[in-house]
Amino acid sequence: MKKVLAIDFGASSGRAVLGEFDGKKISMTELHRFSNDPVFLGGTLYWDVLRLFHEIKQSLIRVKPFGVESVAIDTWGVDFGLVDADGRLLENPVHYRDSRTSGMLDEAFKLIDKQRFYEITGNQFMEINTAFQLLSLVKNRPDLLERADKLVMMPDLFSFLLSGKIVSERSIASTTQLFDANKRNWSDEVISALGIKSSLMPGIVKSGSVIGKLSDSICKELDMQPIDVISVCGHDTQSALAACPAEEKDFIFLSSGTWSLFGTELDKPIINEDSFRLNVTNELGVEDKTSFLKNIIGLWLIQESRRQWLREGREYSFMQLEEMARNASGFKRFIDPDSPEFTPAGNIPERIKKYCERTAQPIPQSDGEIMRCIYESLALKYRTAKGELEQSTGKQFDKIYMFGGGTKDKLLSQLTANACGCEVTSGPVEATALGNIGVQLMALGEISSLSQLREIVRTSEKLYSFEPTDCSAWNDAYKKYLEVVKNA
C-alpha cells in the first residue's frame, strides 16, 4: 500500500488528505482542515503565509503514523512570493483579489502589443495575472524587486519552505502570462518588455518532479523521517484535471469551484485570431497536455451571496440554497457572471438587483429568485463557452465532465446539461486532492501514465450522469440571455 500526503489550498480553506493506493484503487482520508483567510492590512490584501505553513507542519505531524512516502502542494494560479538571495521571504505574498493591479492591463499594452502578448503566452487577459501583479511592482515598488532574487509561485513557495529547493513547476508557471506557450519556457520578450529582470524567474520543472526531501530542520522539528517533496501540478485546476474520468480524447471539462474552468484538453496550444478575440487561455498540465479553457466566475456568486445573507441575519446551508433555487420560477432574469461588478467581495445580491434593473428585467424579490438567477446564468455562460471552444478548435463536443466541489450540487449539473444540450458526467467531488495524489504516485513510479490514472479514478470514484431535458425552453432562454448580456 503506497501512501502519500496531498495538501490543497482552496479559496476559503486548506486541507491535508492522505492518499492510499493498493495497485487498483485510490482511497482518500482527510486528516486536517483549516481556514485559509487572506488578511487585509494597511490597504493591502495578503496571504497569511506563516499561519498556513504552520498548518502544513500540523498536517505532517498528523500523517506521521501512516508512513507516507511524499508530500505535494497545490493551490490556485497567479500569486507568488519574493525571496532574497539568502532565501528569506521579503514580505507576505499579496492575494490576487488585492486592488494593486487596477489599470495594469492598459499599462502593459503600452509596453507590448496586445496581440503579440497573446501570441506568445496564449493566456486569457485578466488583471489578476502574475504579469500584471509584477508590473504594479515595477511601477510602484521597484525597490522591492531590486531586493528580490527569485519569484516563487505559491505552491512552489510552500515546497521551498519544506525542502529548501526553489523551482517553478510548469502548470503553475503557465498561469503567469510570462510563459511562452509554444517554447514552454519563460518568455524573455514579455519579461523584458514589462521591465522585469529575467534573473527573477526560477528554473522550470515538469509536473510530477521529485524536487528534494523534507529539510533536515523540518525533520528535526517534527521528529520525522525525510520524505520526498514533489512538484505535482501546483495549479489546482491542473491537479483536478488529472483526475478527470474521461475515456475519450475529445471532451469538455468543467472544474467547478469558486471559479469555473471550462475547457478541453489538447496536445498543443491553440493561438489564433479566434482564440485571441474570444480571450481563451492555454495552460499546461500533466504530460505537457494543453488545457484550452475559459476562466469564468463560478460558485463565488453563491458563496458571497451566502456571506451577505449571513451578515443580514439569514443563515442558509448550501443545500438550502440549492433547494431555494430549485423551487423558484425559471427564466425570469439573467446576469453575465463575468460582469466586473460581481468580482469583488461584498453585497452580490444587491448588485444582481441593480444589474436586473439596469437591463430592464424583473428585479428579484426573494433570496430564492436571486439563487435561480445565478444558477441559470452560470449554466448559460457555460453554453457560450462551449460554443467558443467549438469555434476555436473546429471540434464538436457531446459530453462534459464536471468535477470539483460544485458537483455536490446536483441542480447545477442538471442545468448545465440542459443549457449545453449534452450529457454531463459529474464527479469526482475531491478531484483536486485526487489528482495531486495521482501525480505523486506517477512520480513515484506506481502509476505509469495519465490514461492509467484516469482509469483508476473511474474505478475508485462514484460518478453521476445527467441527460439534457427541456431543450427547446433552454434554447429560447439562451436567446434572451444573449440579448441581456449584449445590452448590459
CSV table of C-alpha atoms in Angstrom, one decimal, residues 7 91 322 384 455:
chain,number,residue,atom,x,y,z
A,7,ILE,CA,-2.1,19.5,0.7
A,91,GLU,CA,7.1,40.1,2.7
A,322,GLU,CA,-29.9,24.8,-3.9
A,384,THR,CA,-21.5,30.3,-24.5
A,455,GLU,CA,-8.8,4.6,-15.4
